[in-house]
Amino acid sequence: MKVVKFGGSSLANARQLEKVKNIMASDPTRRIAVVSAPGKRFDSDTKVTDLLIELASQCLNGSADTLQTFKEIIERYASIAEELSIEEPIIEEITRSLSELLDMDKSVPGYFIDAVKASGEDNNAKLIAAYFRKAGLKARYINPKEAGLILSDEPGQAKVLAESYLNLYALRNYEEILVFPGFFGYTRKGRLVTFSRGGSDITGAIVANGVEAAMYENFTDVDSIFVANPKIVQNPVGISHLTYREMRELSYAGFSVLHDEALYPAFAEGIPVVVKNTNNPSAPGTVICEERPEGSDPFAITGIASQKGFASIYISKYMMNREVGFVRRVLSVFESFNLSIEHVVSGIDDIDVIFKEDQLSGNEIEHLLSEIKHQTAADQVVKCDNLCLLMVVGESMKSRVGITAKIASALSKASINLEMINQGSSENSLMFGIKEDQEEYAVRAVYNAFFQEDPR
Amino acid sequence: MKVVKFGGSSLANARQLEKVKNIMASDPTRRIAVVSAPGKRFDSDTKVTDLLIELASQCLNGSADTLQTFKEIIERYASIAEELSIEEPIIEEITRSLSELLDMDKSVPGYFIDAVKASGEDNNAKLIAAYFRKAGLKARYINPKEAGLILSDEPGQAKVLAESYLNLYALRNYEEILVFPGFFGYTRKGRLVTFSRGGSDITGAIVANGVEAAMYENFTDVDSIFVANPKIVQNPVGISHLTYREMRELSYAGFSVLHDEALYPAFAEGIPVVVKNTNNPSAPGTVICEERPEGSDPFAITGIASQKGFASIYISKYMMNREVGFVRRVLSVFESFNLSIEHVVSGIDDIDVIFKEDQLSGNEIEHLLSEIKHQTAADQVVKCDNLCLLMVVGESMKSRVGITAKIASALSKASINLEMINQGSSENSLMFGIKEDQEEYAVRAVYNAFFQEDPR
């Protein structure tokens, strides 16, 4: 059986929902649809989830605009229901349940906010189940509490608890297509809590794991995952197969189609994840799997990602390499500032520590620098801003000599100076530190070298 | 004024000593000669220092061969004195002082060994001073105690104490050429202690610093420092100018002409160090200085060094980059084994820690791996042996785009797989991890690319 997840843009209006219905109807092994809240119908539109967050905040602050936002949300469901001519009294039910929700105890704002946010997915699942039935499918809404999706007691950032997988296995027994709302579950004490933002992907992956699905299909609005960011490269090549490890490396460096952590529950069970397009379901999409089938992608690298917003701190001290524990002491200072470190590049007498810049304010930076200087008696401690990490990813890189040369040549021809290079022995990826203002040139240079000039 | 240091091969016999005398006589600003013990006269010869170490060990063990070794040592001085027709009763003095030395207190073997070892330099300095006088130079031997060279109380690995520099300044007042024995000094309590092996270079650098010399000349048996190891590359290009930082990077990765740490006291005062050839003193040699004069070396890189004997431990853990303190914890384990770490190459979910392999026995390795696994709950902890670090060094690399591409291309053409790459933001060097058995091919490939094919 397949678990199928539909994102917000696939569920934004009646026309999109009809495509979703056809996708479910066309393959009898598609047994469970995990759904998001209605997304944007057009560029300037507001996602229902964003309206709900506003509503929750207005309620907590006692704002006068609460009713207006409430109506706007109901209107989104109502317009879909009307377009689809759903006869069940679904809008009445949604109105009543959202209204009840707003009266709930607000003493712990986190629970209140989570409950209001999650209603977007929950009500949409009810609406979609009703639509499926009207369209002649055997379908039913299932609530995550009923399904046994048990999460840790961390509002807004809950994690799945292992017992959920056993509970979810029972979903195999339903005869109907199940419409399962994404994004939330319940604590052991029965309180509704949500995953972090974008959490419908993770619900799908957890359900796929629990029911031991043969495949987890993730429907979005693109034909495939591309080898490079389409905002930087025009009409980039699509990826036919991607391994979990490549996905993770690419996702890390700014690939935004799917978040690898959300897919982990599927990866952990070896379930292939297929990224497909609701608007073009016959396109093969991108398969994310444990091992790439022989010959499935003809290129030497799998993808190119880049991400801005990094900074590095450069520390030099004569004879650093003779001091047992030097690097450890540097990292302890970072830890005492609760800073996540992205990379460490070490020389003989110097070391660069790379981290996401937004973790620190200007004042803290000064404090960090002086603390490092104090703790290590370094000769020099300098911060370097506006760093972009360029990540070239591909598991087949390790078996090919000359990939580094080819990338470095392409960047050199494009006059891009390499601030840093980092390649470890896993060789699934090569990281280059470049200046932020050279990001687009760098991505295009590498893209052209591997996907245009010499596609071997 | 110049301080001039002569190594053992420049002092092995009368013919070499004559060259040394001519070098001192030819430049009246050469005021202080720092000398080693007599080195090898031919390939299978034994250095006097090695004979002395044997003698000290025989004395401590009560061996019957003591007298034989004693005679062999005296014979080395005597043959030099005879060839040079020195009339002063210098051999009698050396015989008496070495004989007295062997009767000294042996309760702390370190002091005894140091005193016996250091007699090689000390007696040679006396002999050379006598020879200089015979040859018509105004010269005198000076004892490090008299000169005020005060060291820390660490037999065999003493460090200079700051007060020495003030004391040594007074050496400027002597009218004669001073012949200063290298390798040893005295503790504050007056005990003789030595630097670590090769310590005549450091005596020269300390003396140069103390007297505020305009130049520190270091005479060896090569015309210059070469851009690559002459054992790997035939007739490599010589380096005309080298910066202190480049020297350090090269020295680290196996350049053996001089040890950068020994030269540090000269570097610290900004005193240029000139490496010259006793056998060809008119050759310009290699100048090691703070800043390279414009246009002094026409190549894009300054040197290529390589060193075998490294190992790396590869540690992977899913979501490593989210764990604040992960790398620090890994390094703490290395520290608890008292391991010096050479490099850290970090990825998203993995990290390579590179260290000198000889620091650990087979048993300890197993223990280290399991301790890392235990402390970090890593998914994978693997040791990789037989790693060679290839270091390409040059301060002008940072201002040139394309150096990395050129190196990587050269290595790729030579079918060398890059296990690791590490380039930090100092950009004075690029480090490549390769398999040990590819060392020579790699050095030659990079040499040919930069010094043969395209010398820009």
Short mmCIF file of C-alpha atoms in Angstrom, two decimals, chain A residues 248-249 252 259-261 264 267 312 314 318-325 327-329 331-332 335 338-350 352 391 398 400-402 404-405 408-409 411-412 415-427 430, chain B residues 248-249 252 259-261 264 267 312 314 318-325 327-329 331-332 335 338-350 352 391 398 400-402 404-405 408-409 411-412 415-427 430:
data_model
loop_
_atom_site.label_atom_id
_atom_site.label_comp_id
_atom_site.label_asym_id
_atom_site.label_seq_id
_atom_site.Cartn_x
_atom_site.Cartn_y
_atom_site.Cartn_z
CA ARG A 248 20.09 15.15 3.49
CA GLU A 249 23.18 16.94 2.21
CA TYR A 252 20.98 20.97 4.57
CA HIS A 259 12.96 18.77 4.57
CA ASP A 260 15.03 15.64 5.03
CA GLU A 261 14.38 15.41 8.76
CA TYR A 264 13.40 10.39 8.32
CA PHE A 267 14.00 6.53 5.43
CA SER A 312 33.20 32.14 10.24
CA TYR A 314 39.14 32.59 12.23
CA TYR A 318 51.48 29.93 16.71
CA MET A 319 52.07 26.26 17.53
CA MET A 320 48.35 25.54 17.83
CA ASN A 321 48.86 21.99 16.61
CA ARG A 322 51.10 21.22 19.58
CA GLU A 323 48.51 22.18 22.14
CA VAL A 324 46.55 19.11 23.07
CA GLY A 325 42.96 20.24 23.44
CA VAL A 327 40.33 22.96 19.19
CA ARG A 328 38.27 21.40 21.96
CA ARG A 329 38.69 24.56 24.05
CA LEU A 331 34.51 24.59 20.62
CA SER A 332 33.73 24.69 24.34
CA GLU A 335 29.05 25.60 23.27
CA ASN A 338 24.81 27.61 22.88
CA LEU A 339 25.93 27.98 19.27
CA SER A 340 25.43 25.20 16.76
CA ILE A 341 28.55 24.82 14.66
CA GLU A 342 28.23 23.92 11.01
CA HIS A 343 31.82 23.23 10.06
CA VAL A 344 35.31 23.25 11.41
CA VAL A 345 38.23 23.77 9.02
CA SER A 346 41.54 23.37 10.76
CA GLY A 347 45.04 24.28 9.69
CA ILE A 348 48.33 23.91 11.54
CA ASP A 349 48.23 27.19 13.37
CA ASP A 350 44.71 28.27 12.60
CA ASP A 352 37.92 28.39 11.01
CA MET A 391 27.52 22.20 -1.58
CA LYS A 398 33.83 9.11 -4.49
CA ARG A 400 35.42 9.19 -9.78
CA VAL A 401 38.76 10.94 -9.86
CA GLY A 402 38.68 14.52 -11.06
CA THR A 404 37.07 18.29 -7.46
CA ALA A 405 39.27 19.47 -10.31
CA ALA A 408 37.38 24.03 -8.96
CA SER A 409 38.09 24.75 -12.63
CA LEU A 411 34.61 28.16 -10.25
CA SER A 412 38.01 29.47 -11.24
CA SER A 415 36.53 34.15 -11.16
CA ILE A 416 35.13 32.90 -7.89
CA ASN A 417 37.57 32.87 -5.03
CA LEU A 418 37.32 29.91 -2.69
CA GLU A 419 37.42 31.08 0.91
CA MET A 420 37.29 27.54 2.20
CA ILE A 421 37.12 23.98 0.98
CA ASN A 422 36.05 21.02 3.01
CA GLN A 423 35.87 17.44 1.82
CA GLY A 424 35.82 14.64 4.30
CA SER A 425 36.34 10.98 3.65
CA SER A 426 32.65 10.18 3.18
CA GLU A 427 32.98 12.02 -0.13
CA LEU A 430 32.16 18.82 -1.33
CA ARG B 248 56.21 26.75 9.17
CA GLU B 249 53.61 25.14 6.91
CA TYR B 252 55.14 20.88 9.41
CA HIS B 259 62.85 23.00 11.83
CA ASP B 260 60.68 26.07 12.00
CA GLU B 261 60.30 25.92 15.77
CA TYR B 264 61.26 30.93 16.10
CA PHE B 267 61.39 35.06 13.53
CA SER B 312 41.98 9.42 10.40
CA TYR B 314 35.72 8.85 10.62
CA TYR B 318 22.62 11.25 11.70
CA MET B 319 21.78 14.83 12.67
CA MET B 320 25.25 15.47 14.07
CA ASN B 321 25.05 19.12 13.08
CA ARG B 322 22.06 19.65 15.34
CA GLU B 323 23.84 18.43 18.45
CA VAL B 324 25.43 21.38 20.17
CA GLY B 325 28.80 20.17 21.43
CA VAL B 327 32.54 17.83 17.84
CA ARG B 328 33.73 19.09 21.21
CA ARG B 329 32.80 15.76 22.79
CA LEU B 331 37.75 15.98 20.68
CA SER B 332 37.48 15.53 24.44
CA GLU B 335 42.28 14.66 24.62
CA ASN B 338 46.48 12.63 25.24
CA LEU B 339 46.41 12.62 21.45
CA SER B 340 47.54 15.62 19.43
CA ILE B 341 45.12 16.23 16.60
CA GLU B 342 46.42 17.46 13.28
CA HIS B 343 43.23 18.27 11.44
CA VAL B 344 39.51 18.18 11.75
CA VAL B 345 37.37 17.93 8.62
CA SER B 346 33.70 18.23 9.40
CA GLY B 347 30.66 17.46 7.31
CA ILE B 348 26.98 17.69 8.18
CA ASP B 349 26.61 14.27 9.68
CA ASP B 350 30.22 13.21 9.83
CA ASP B 352 37.18 13.14 10.18
CA MET B 391 50.54 20.31 1.62
CA LYS B 398 45.12 33.71 -1.70
CA ARG B 400 45.06 34.14 -7.22
CA VAL B 401 41.91 32.45 -8.40
CA GLY B 402 42.36 28.99 -9.84
CA THR B 404 42.94 24.88 -6.31
CA ALA B 405 41.64 24.00 -9.76
CA ALA B 408 43.15 19.31 -8.36
CA SER B 409 43.50 18.94 -12.14
CA LEU B 411 46.23 15.28 -9.21
CA SER B 412 43.25 14.12 -11.21
CA SER B 415 44.73 9.43 -11.18
CA ILE B 416 45.14 10.35 -7.54
CA ASN B 417 42.00 10.16 -5.48
CA LEU B 418 41.54 12.88 -2.90
CA GLU B 419 40.48 11.38 0.40
CA MET B 420 40.20 14.77 2.02
CA ILE B 421 40.64 18.42 1.22
CA ASN B 422 41.07 21.18 3.73
CA GLN B 423 41.52 24.84 2.98
CA GLY B 424 40.87 27.42 5.62
CA SER B 425 40.49 31.13 5.19
CA SER B 426 44.15 31.92 5.84
CA GLU B 427 44.76 30.41 2.40
CA LEU B 430 45.97 23.72 0.86
#
